Amino acid sequence: MPVKNHKLAALGGAPRFPEPVYVTRPRLPDHAVFSELTARIFENKWLTNDGEFVRRLERELQQRLQTGFCATVCNGTVGLLIALRSLDLRGGVITTPFTFPATVHAIEYSGLTPVFCDIDPDTYNVPAELAAEHVTENTSALLPVHVFGNPCDVAGLQNLADEKGLRIVYDAAHAFGVLHGGRGIGNWGDLSVFSFHATKLFHTAEGGAVVGPDPARLEDIASLRNFGIVSEDEVRGIGINGKLSELHSALGLAVLETFDEEVRARGERVELYKRELSGIEGIRFQRIEPDTVANHAYFPIEIDADSFGLSRDELHGAMRAENVITRKYFHPLCSENPAYRSLPSARPDRLPNAYRLASRVLCLPLYGELPLATVTSIVECLLMIRDSAAAIRSRV
Ligand code: T4K
């Protein structure tokens, strides 16, 4: 149906899209490529524990990520646990409230105390100057997140860590393939952790990796993801089962072949969104750190209710009625979780930028196979909704 004649679903019309348009979809490889790899696994009967496919995947990932080492894990959350454990930390770990719960849970599960730091209102990341204000003698590390794949101020955070004797683990769940200052994003700090969940650009259905610039850390990480087993005769430290299986690794090898095309196609869709939405009153974009080659993991916009005419939540609801499934990543803030909200650093008056952003941000659908015409229709729906703000408000 031409959009012009479309009666908004929020006003009683039929949804613009007959099927849900999700915030993301995984790119799947050619099934024949995957089958060929899995046929070999069926022949070998080698399913996990340091098999041929996980080793091959680690080699290929390390080359692509240009890091000192790459250890795959069964998911990003376990990767964070292993990374924190390997650094033998104590006390407080400074992090962001504007992230997926896994970041903060990993700190708490490790017996450490999350210390929430407010974010930069433009980049959405933890700025070094604000993190510095939270450092006490009890602080042992920083756990910043490259939010939506946007690199943190890695130089500033490293200066702070060097000055105060802190470790840095980057949550790079969103940042696979990002380059910053011409280098792979996994080369900053002590360690970085990627997620290879199905919703990520590069995925293994479930999976992840711990990487870093120093190859000497590999041995520790590799034993921690395997119960602490170093050899047949030696078990050292409190490890966990964090291994990636051969089947997941085979999927990763096949998906890796499609990765460059996925990034290229997403970039094209981001450009189209930006072209269509820039200059619209009440809509802002995330500011990408300079000298970055982006991976286009997400397309977040910020809605200012006063100038746009509708709040983020109203827009989210009206888009959903059209079958456009936008997501409010990352609302609620992690600091609002009852498990954390009594922490002094979780006080809302100490996190004004994070609160403001969490009430405004909306991630629009973005994936390589999203038709360009659908991007255009999504924008048209969004603008029609804005133009009918008064009617939608009165109906709600
Ligand atoms: N740190 C950060 C900063 C993270 O964002 C994450 C995870 C982690 C750490 C932890 O990494 P992992 O332990 O997960 O490896 C999703 C993902 O489950 C989660 O991995 C991700 N971040 C988070 C941002 O998003 P949900 O609850 O929003 O996912 P869900 O199931 O609603 O999926 C979103 C959309 O994706 C669906 O509407 C449709 C599509 N989809 C999803 C799945 C699972 C598919 O098309 N196929 C699928 O198989 O959490």
mmCIF file of N, CA, C and O in Angstrom, residues 59-132:
data_model
loop_
_atom_site.group_PDB
_atom_site.id
_atom_site.type_symbol
_atom_site.label_atom_id
_atom_site.label_comp_id
_atom_site.label_asym_id
_atom_site.label_seq_id
_atom_site.Cartn_x
_atom_site.Cartn_y
_atom_site.Cartn_z
ATOM 1 N N ARG A 59 42.316 -18.828 14.804
ATOM 2 C CA ARG A 59 43.384 -18.289 13.933
ATOM 3 C C ARG A 59 42.812 -17.212 13.017
ATOM 4 O O ARG A 59 43.375 -16.132 12.875
ATOM 5 N N GLU A 60 41.667 -17.518 12.410
ATOM 6 C CA GLU A 60 41.083 -16.560 11.449
ATOM 7 C C GLU A 60 40.620 -15.281 12.149
ATOM 8 O O GLU A 60 40.765 -14.182 11.631
ATOM 9 N N LEU A 61 40.067 -15.443 13.371
ATOM 10 C CA LEU A 61 39.591 -14.266 14.101
ATOM 11 C C LEU A 61 40.766 -13.388 14.523
ATOM 12 O O LEU A 61 40.716 -12.162 14.429
ATOM 13 N N GLN A 62 41.822 -14.036 14.976
ATOM 14 C CA GLN A 62 42.973 -13.255 15.433
ATOM 15 C C GLN A 62 43.544 -12.420 14.287
ATOM 16 O O GLN A 62 43.904 -11.257 14.452
ATOM 17 N N GLN A 63 43.583 -13.027 13.091
ATOM 18 C CA GLN A 63 44.075 -12.287 11.928
ATOM 19 C C GLN A 63 43.184 -11.096 11.626
ATOM 20 O O GLN A 63 43.642 -9.990 11.415
ATOM 21 N N ARG A 64 41.880 -11.340 11.662
ATOM 22 C CA ARG A 64 40.942 -10.277 11.322
ATOM 23 C C ARG A 64 40.948 -9.166 12.375
ATOM 24 O O ARG A 64 40.906 -7.988 12.056
ATOM 25 N N LEU A 65 41.028 -9.569 13.635
ATOM 26 C CA LEU A 65 40.946 -8.584 14.725
ATOM 27 C C LEU A 65 42.298 -7.930 15.005
ATOM 28 O O LEU A 65 42.370 -6.941 15.715
ATOM 29 N N GLN A 66 43.342 -8.494 14.438
ATOM 30 C CA GLN A 66 44.722 -7.975 14.609
ATOM 31 C C GLN A 66 45.086 -7.816 16.076
ATOM 32 O O GLN A 66 45.600 -6.776 16.490
ATOM 33 N N THR A 67 44.792 -8.832 16.873
ATOM 34 C CA THR A 67 45.106 -8.779 18.305
ATOM 35 C C THR A 67 46.258 -9.740 18.607
ATOM 36 O O THR A 67 46.595 -10.598 17.791
ATOM 37 N N GLY A 68 46.829 -9.603 19.809
ATOM 38 C CA GLY A 68 47.938 -10.468 20.200
ATOM 39 C C GLY A 68 47.503 -11.909 20.371
ATOM 40 O O GLY A 68 48.284 -12.843 20.171
ATOM 41 N N PHE A 69 46.246 -12.103 20.798
ATOM 42 C CA PHE A 69 45.692 -13.459 20.893
ATOM 43 C C PHE A 69 44.178 -13.382 20.818
ATOM 44 O O PHE A 69 43.584 -12.298 20.962
ATOM 45 N N CYS A 70 43.574 -14.533 20.596
ATOM 46 C CA CYS A 70 42.104 -14.615 20.551
ATOM 47 C C CYS A 70 41.693 -15.968 21.113
ATOM 48 O O CYS A 70 42.072 -17.008 20.568
ATOM 49 N N ALA A 71 40.960 -15.954 22.226
ATOM 50 C CA ALA A 71 40.442 -17.192 22.826
ATOM 51 C C ALA A 71 38.924 -17.162 22.743
ATOM 52 O O ALA A 71 38.291 -16.287 23.359
ATOM 53 N N THR A 72 38.342 -18.079 21.992
ATOM 54 C CA THR A 72 36.877 -18.113 21.905
ATOM 55 C C THR A 72 36.287 -18.630 23.220
ATOM 56 O O THR A 72 36.953 -19.349 23.978
ATOM 57 N N VAL A 73 35.053 -18.249 23.460
ATOM 58 C CA VAL A 73 34.323 -18.692 24.658
ATOM 59 C C VAL A 73 32.864 -18.967 24.265
ATOM 60 O O VAL A 73 32.442 -18.622 23.161
ATOM 61 N N CYS A 74 32.114 -19.565 25.198
ATOM 62 C CA CYS A 74 30.753 -20.019 24.857
ATOM 63 C C CYS A 74 29.747 -18.876 24.771
ATOM 64 O O CYS A 74 28.683 -19.037 24.188
ATOM 65 N N ASN A 75 30.029 -17.746 25.384
ATOM 66 C CA ASN A 75 29.229 -16.530 25.179
ATOM 67 C C ASN A 75 29.990 -15.338 25.760
ATOM 68 O O ASN A 75 30.989 -15.521 26.478
ATOM 69 N N GLY A 76 29.517 -14.144 25.462
ATOM 70 C CA GLY A 76 30.231 -12.948 25.906
ATOM 71 C C GLY A 76 30.220 -12.791 27.419
ATOM 72 O O GLY A 76 31.191 -12.314 28.009
ATOM 73 N N THR A 77 29.135 -13.197 28.054
ATOM 74 C CA THR A 77 29.021 -13.046 29.511
ATOM 75 C C THR A 77 30.089 -13.880 30.220
ATOM 76 O O THR A 77 30.785 -13.379 31.118
ATOM 77 N N VAL A 78 30.220 -15.123 29.812
ATOM 78 C CA VAL A 78 31.256 -15.982 30.399
ATOM 79 C C VAL A 78 32.644 -15.422 30.039
ATOM 80 O O VAL A 78 33.576 -15.476 30.843
ATOM 81 N N GLY A 79 32.773 -14.842 28.869
ATOM 82 C CA GLY A 79 34.035 -14.195 28.490
ATOM 83 C C GLY A 79 34.403 -13.088 29.469
ATOM 84 O O GLY A 79 35.565 -12.961 29.891
ATOM 85 N N LEU A 80 33.404 -12.285 29.874
ATOM 86 C CA LEU A 80 33.666 -11.215 30.851
ATOM 87 C C LEU A 80 34.094 -11.813 32.191
ATOM 88 O O LEU A 80 35.037 -11.321 32.830
ATOM 89 N N LEU A 81 33.408 -12.882 32.616
ATOM 90 C CA LEU A 81 33.770 -13.527 33.898
ATOM 91 C C LEU A 81 35.215 -14.011 33.857
ATOM 92 O O LEU A 81 35.989 -13.805 34.806
ATOM 93 N N ILE A 82 35.575 -14.636 32.765
ATOM 94 C CA ILE A 82 36.930 -15.184 32.637
ATOM 95 C C ILE A 82 37.960 -14.054 32.595
ATOM 96 O O ILE A 82 39.011 -14.125 33.244
ATOM 97 N N ALA A 83 37.647 -13.008 31.851
ATOM 98 C CA ALA A 83 38.592 -11.881 31.746
ATOM 99 C C ALA A 83 38.830 -11.261 33.123
ATOM 100 O O ALA A 83 39.979 -11.016 33.522
ATOM 101 N N LEU A 84 37.750 -11.028 33.856
ATOM 102 C CA LEU A 84 37.897 -10.414 35.191
ATOM 103 C C LEU A 84 38.676 -11.348 36.113
ATOM 104 O O LEU A 84 39.570 -10.917 36.842
ATOM 105 N N ARG A 85 38.349 -12.638 36.069
ATOM 106 C CA ARG A 85 39.018 -13.615 36.937
ATOM 107 C C ARG A 85 40.524 -13.662 36.641
ATOM 108 O O ARG A 85 41.349 -13.775 37.536
ATOM 109 N N SER A 86 40.870 -13.554 35.364
ATOM 110 C CA SER A 86 42.281 -13.711 34.987
ATOM 111 C C SER A 86 43.147 -12.574 35.523
ATOM 112 O O SER A 86 44.355 -12.713 35.626
ATOM 113 N N LEU A 87 42.521 -11.442 35.853
ATOM 114 C CA LEU A 87 43.311 -10.282 36.284
ATOM 115 C C LEU A 87 43.419 -10.198 37.806
ATOM 116 O O LEU A 87 44.037 -9.268 38.328
ATOM 117 N N ASP A 88 42.789 -11.152 38.496
ATOM 118 C CA ASP A 88 42.937 -11.249 39.947
ATOM 119 C C ASP A 88 42.622 -9.911 40.630
ATOM 120 O O ASP A 88 43.460 -9.332 41.329
ATOM 121 N N LEU A 89 41.396 -9.442 40.407
ATOM 122 C CA LEU A 89 41.003 -8.106 40.877
ATOM 123 C C LEU A 89 40.405 -8.151 42.277
ATOM 124 O O LEU A 89 39.966 -9.208 42.743
ATOM 125 N N ARG A 90 40.340 -7.010 42.895
ATOM 126 C CA ARG A 90 39.717 -6.851 44.218
ATOM 127 C C ARG A 90 38.900 -5.560 44.218
ATOM 128 O O ARG A 90 39.258 -4.616 43.522
ATOM 129 N N GLY A 91 37.840 -5.512 45.017
ATOM 130 C CA GLY A 91 37.151 -4.246 45.300
ATOM 131 C C GLY A 91 36.276 -3.738 44.180
ATOM 132 O O GLY A 91 35.484 -4.484 43.593
ATOM 133 N N GLY A 92 36.428 -2.457 43.856
ATOM 134 C CA GLY A 92 35.497 -1.799 42.944
ATOM 135 C C GLY A 92 35.965 -1.820 41.494
ATOM 136 O O GLY A 92 37.158 -1.723 41.212
ATOM 137 N N VAL A 93 34.983 -1.951 40.595
ATOM 138 C CA VAL A 93 35.257 -1.897 39.156
ATOM 139 C C VAL A 93 34.341 -0.831 38.560
ATOM 140 O O VAL A 93 33.106 -0.929 38.669
ATOM 141 N N ILE A 94 34.951 0.182 37.951
ATOM 142 C CA ILE A 94 34.161 1.301 37.416
ATOM 143 C C ILE A 94 33.593 0.918 36.057
ATOM 144 O O ILE A 94 34.325 0.447 35.174
ATOM 145 N N THR A 95 32.290 1.117 35.909
ATOM 146 C CA THR A 95 31.623 0.728 34.663
ATOM 147 C C THR A 95 30.502 1.703 34.353
ATOM 148 O O THR A 95 30.347 2.724 35.039
ATOM 149 N N THR A 96 29.731 1.368 33.332
ATOM 150 C CA THR A 96 28.639 2.242 32.907
ATOM 151 C C THR A 96 27.282 1.633 33.280
ATOM 152 O O THR A 96 27.130 0.414 33.215
ATOM 153 N N PRO A 97 26.312 2.465 33.609
ATOM 154 C CA PRO A 97 24.960 1.937 33.800
ATOM 155 C C PRO A 97 24.236 1.737 32.466
ATOM 156 O O PRO A 97 23.246 1.023 32.400
ATOM 157 N N PHE A 98 24.773 2.386 31.391
ATOM 158 C CA PHE A 98 24.096 2.349 30.089
ATOM 159 C C PHE A 98 24.662 1.188 29.274
ATOM 160 O O PHE A 98 25.484 1.358 28.377
ATOM 161 N N THR A 99 24.245 -0.015 29.642
ATOM 162 C CA THR A 99 24.742 -1.220 28.984
ATOM 163 C C THR A 99 23.758 -2.345 29.204
ATOM 164 O O THR A 99 22.779 -2.213 29.950
ATOM 165 N N PHE A 100 24.013 -3.466 28.564
ATOM 166 C CA PHE A 100 23.215 -4.682 28.753
ATOM 167 C C PHE A 100 23.559 -5.245 30.141
ATOM 168 O O PHE A 100 24.696 -5.117 30.596
ATOM 169 N N PRO A 101 22.585 -5.880 30.827
ATOM 170 C CA PRO A 101 22.836 -6.339 32.202
ATOM 171 C C PRO A 101 24.099 -7.191 32.365
ATOM 172 O O PRO A 101 24.732 -7.179 33.427
ATOM 173 N N ALA A 102 24.487 -7.921 31.317
ATOM 174 C CA ALA A 102 25.634 -8.841 31.423
ATOM 175 C C ALA A 102 26.897 -8.147 31.929
ATOM 176 O O ALA A 102 27.671 -8.732 32.699
ATOM 177 N N THR A 103 27.117 -6.911 31.522
ATOM 178 C CA THR A 103 28.352 -6.197 31.891
ATOM 179 C C THR A 103 28.467 -6.106 33.413
ATOM 180 O O THR A 103 29.499 -6.440 34.003
ATOM 181 N N VAL A 104 27.384 -5.656 34.031
ATOM 182 C CA VAL A 104 27.410 -5.386 35.470
ATOM 183 C C VAL A 104 27.290 -6.696 36.260
ATOM 184 O O VAL A 104 27.970 -6.877 37.276
ATOM 185 N N HIS A 105 26.465 -7.612 35.754
ATOM 186 C CA HIS A 105 26.346 -8.905 36.423
ATOM 187 C C HIS A 105 27.705 -9.608 36.488
ATOM 188 O O HIS A 105 28.019 -10.284 37.460
ATOM 189 N N ALA A 106 28.506 -9.464 35.445
ATOM 190 C CA ALA A 106 29.818 -10.145 35.430
ATOM 191 C C ALA A 106 30.691 -9.631 36.573
ATOM 192 O O ALA A 106 31.425 -10.400 37.199
ATOM 193 N N ILE A 107 30.581 -8.340 36.870
ATOM 194 C CA ILE A 107 31.364 -7.762 37.981
ATOM 195 C C ILE A 107 30.880 -8.367 39.297
ATOM 196 O O ILE A 107 31.662 -8.847 40.117
ATOM 197 N N GLU A 108 29.558 -8.351 39.466
ATOM 198 C CA GLU A 108 28.968 -8.849 40.720
ATOM 199 C C GLU A 108 29.227 -10.354 40.891
ATOM 200 O O GLU A 108 29.611 -10.799 41.973
ATOM 201 N N TYR A 109 29.058 -11.134 39.837
ATOM 202 C CA TYR A 109 29.317 -12.587 39.906
ATOM 203 C C TYR A 109 30.771 -12.871 40.265
ATOM 204 O O TYR A 109 31.089 -13.929 40.783
ATOM 205 N N SER A 110 31.650 -11.935 39.952
ATOM 206 C CA SER A 110 33.080 -12.137 40.224
ATOM 207 C C SER A 110 33.435 -11.730 41.647
ATOM 208 O O SER A 110 34.623 -11.707 41.999
ATOM 209 N N GLY A 111 32.433 -11.346 42.439
ATOM 210 C CA GLY A 111 32.700 -10.951 43.822
ATOM 211 C C GLY A 111 33.287 -9.551 43.913
ATOM 212 O O GLY A 111 33.874 -9.182 44.938
ATOM 213 N N LEU A 112 33.107 -8.764 42.859
ATOM 214 C CA LEU A 112 33.612 -7.387 42.842
ATOM 215 C C LEU A 112 32.425 -6.436 42.958
ATOM 216 O O LEU A 112 31.270 -6.863 42.835
ATOM 217 N N THR A 113 32.697 -5.157 43.190
ATOM 218 C CA THR A 113 31.597 -4.206 43.355
ATOM 219 C C THR A 113 31.517 -3.282 42.148
ATOM 220 O O THR A 113 32.490 -2.579 41.842
ATOM 221 N N PRO A 114 30.351 -3.283 41.471
ATOM 222 C CA PRO A 114 30.217 -2.329 40.366
ATOM 223 C C PRO A 114 30.157 -0.895 40.883
ATOM 224 O O PRO A 114 29.468 -0.632 41.883
ATOM 225 N N VAL A 115 30.862 -0.015 40.218
ATOM 226 C CA VAL A 115 30.807 1.419 40.543
ATOM 227 C C VAL A 115 30.344 2.114 39.266
ATOM 228 O O VAL A 115 31.043 2.079 38.247
ATOM 229 N N PHE A 116 29.131 2.691 39.321
ATOM 230 C CA PHE A 116 28.574 3.278 38.109
ATOM 231 C C PHE A 116 29.122 4.674 37.876
ATOM 232 O O PHE A 116 29.178 5.496 38.798
ATOM 233 N N CYS A 117 29.488 4.917 36.630
ATOM 234 C CA CYS A 117 29.999 6.236 36.228
ATOM 235 C C CYS A 117 29.053 6.774 35.162
ATOM 236 O O CYS A 117 28.595 6.014 34.297
ATOM 237 N N ASP A 118 28.779 8.059 35.194
ATOM 238 C CA ASP A 118 27.893 8.642 34.182
ATOM 239 C C ASP A 118 28.582 8.613 32.809
ATOM 240 O O ASP A 118 29.799 8.417 32.714
ATOM 241 N N ILE A 119 27.775 8.823 31.767
ATOM 242 C CA ILE A 119 28.289 8.698 30.396
ATOM 243 C C ILE A 119 28.371 10.064 29.725
ATOM 244 O O ILE A 119 27.782 11.036 30.188
ATOM 245 N N ASP A 120 29.093 10.075 28.611
ATOM 246 C CA ASP A 120 29.130 11.273 27.780
ATOM 247 C C ASP A 120 27.805 11.337 27.009
ATOM 248 O O ASP A 120 27.388 10.333 26.425
ATOM 249 N N PRO A 121 27.149 12.504 26.994
ATOM 250 C CA PRO A 121 25.819 12.552 26.361
ATOM 251 C C PRO A 121 25.868 12.393 24.846
ATOM 252 O O PRO A 121 24.827 12.119 24.232
ATOM 253 N N ASP A 122 27.034 12.561 24.238
ATOM 254 C CA ASP A 122 27.106 12.468 22.774
ATOM 255 C C ASP A 122 27.614 11.122 22.278
ATOM 256 O O ASP A 122 27.104 10.577 21.313
ATOM 257 N N THR A 123 28.658 10.583 22.962
ATOM 258 C CA THR A 123 29.228 9.302 22.492
ATOM 259 C C THR A 123 28.568 8.112 23.182
ATOM 260 O O THR A 123 28.698 6.986 22.730
ATOM 261 N N TYR A 124 27.904 8.353 24.303
ATOM 262 C CA TYR A 124 27.229 7.340 25.142
ATOM 263 C C TYR A 124 28.213 6.485 25.949
ATOM 264 O O TYR A 124 27.815 5.497 26.578
ATOM 265 N N ASN A 125 29.502 6.810 25.896
ATOM 266 C CA ASN A 125 30.523 6.011 26.586
ATOM 267 C C ASN A 125 30.979 6.706 27.861
ATOM 268 O O ASN A 125 30.737 7.905 28.063
ATOM 269 N N VAL A 126 31.695 5.960 28.711
ATOM 270 C CA VAL A 126 32.234 6.505 29.958
ATOM 271 C C VAL A 126 33.449 7.391 29.633
ATOM 272 O O VAL A 126 34.424 6.905 29.055
ATOM 273 N N PRO A 127 33.413 8.678 29.984
ATOM 274 C CA PRO A 127 34.573 9.529 29.711
ATOM 275 C C PRO A 127 35.633 9.361 30.810
ATOM 276 O O PRO A 127 35.284 9.167 31.978
ATOM 277 N N ALA A 128 36.886 9.471 30.425
ATOM 278 C CA ALA A 128 37.989 9.257 31.373
ATOM 279 C C ALA A 128 37.903 10.235 32.552
ATOM 280 O O ALA A 128 38.142 9.844 33.701
ATOM 281 N N GLU A 129 37.546 11.505 32.273
ATOM 282 C CA GLU A 129 37.523 12.500 33.367
ATOM 283 C C GLU A 129 36.479 12.120 34.417
ATOM 284 O O GLU A 129 36.699 12.305 35.616
ATOM 285 N N LEU A 130 35.335 11.620 33.984
ATOM 286 C CA LEU A 130 34.309 11.231 34.963
ATOM 287 C C LEU A 130 34.709 9.951 35.693
ATOM 288 O O LEU A 130 34.499 9.820 36.901
ATOM 289 N N ALA A 131 35.310 9.020 34.970
ATOM 290 C CA ALA A 131 35.759 7.772 35.615
ATOM 291 C C ALA A 131 36.768 8.114 36.711
ATOM 292 O O ALA A 131 36.736 7.522 37.802
ATOM 293 N N ALA A 132 37.626 9.101 36.439
ATOM 294 C CA ALA A 132 38.676 9.478 37.408
ATOM 295 C C ALA A 132 38.056 9.888 38.747
ATOM 296 O O ALA A 132 38.616 9.609 39.812
#
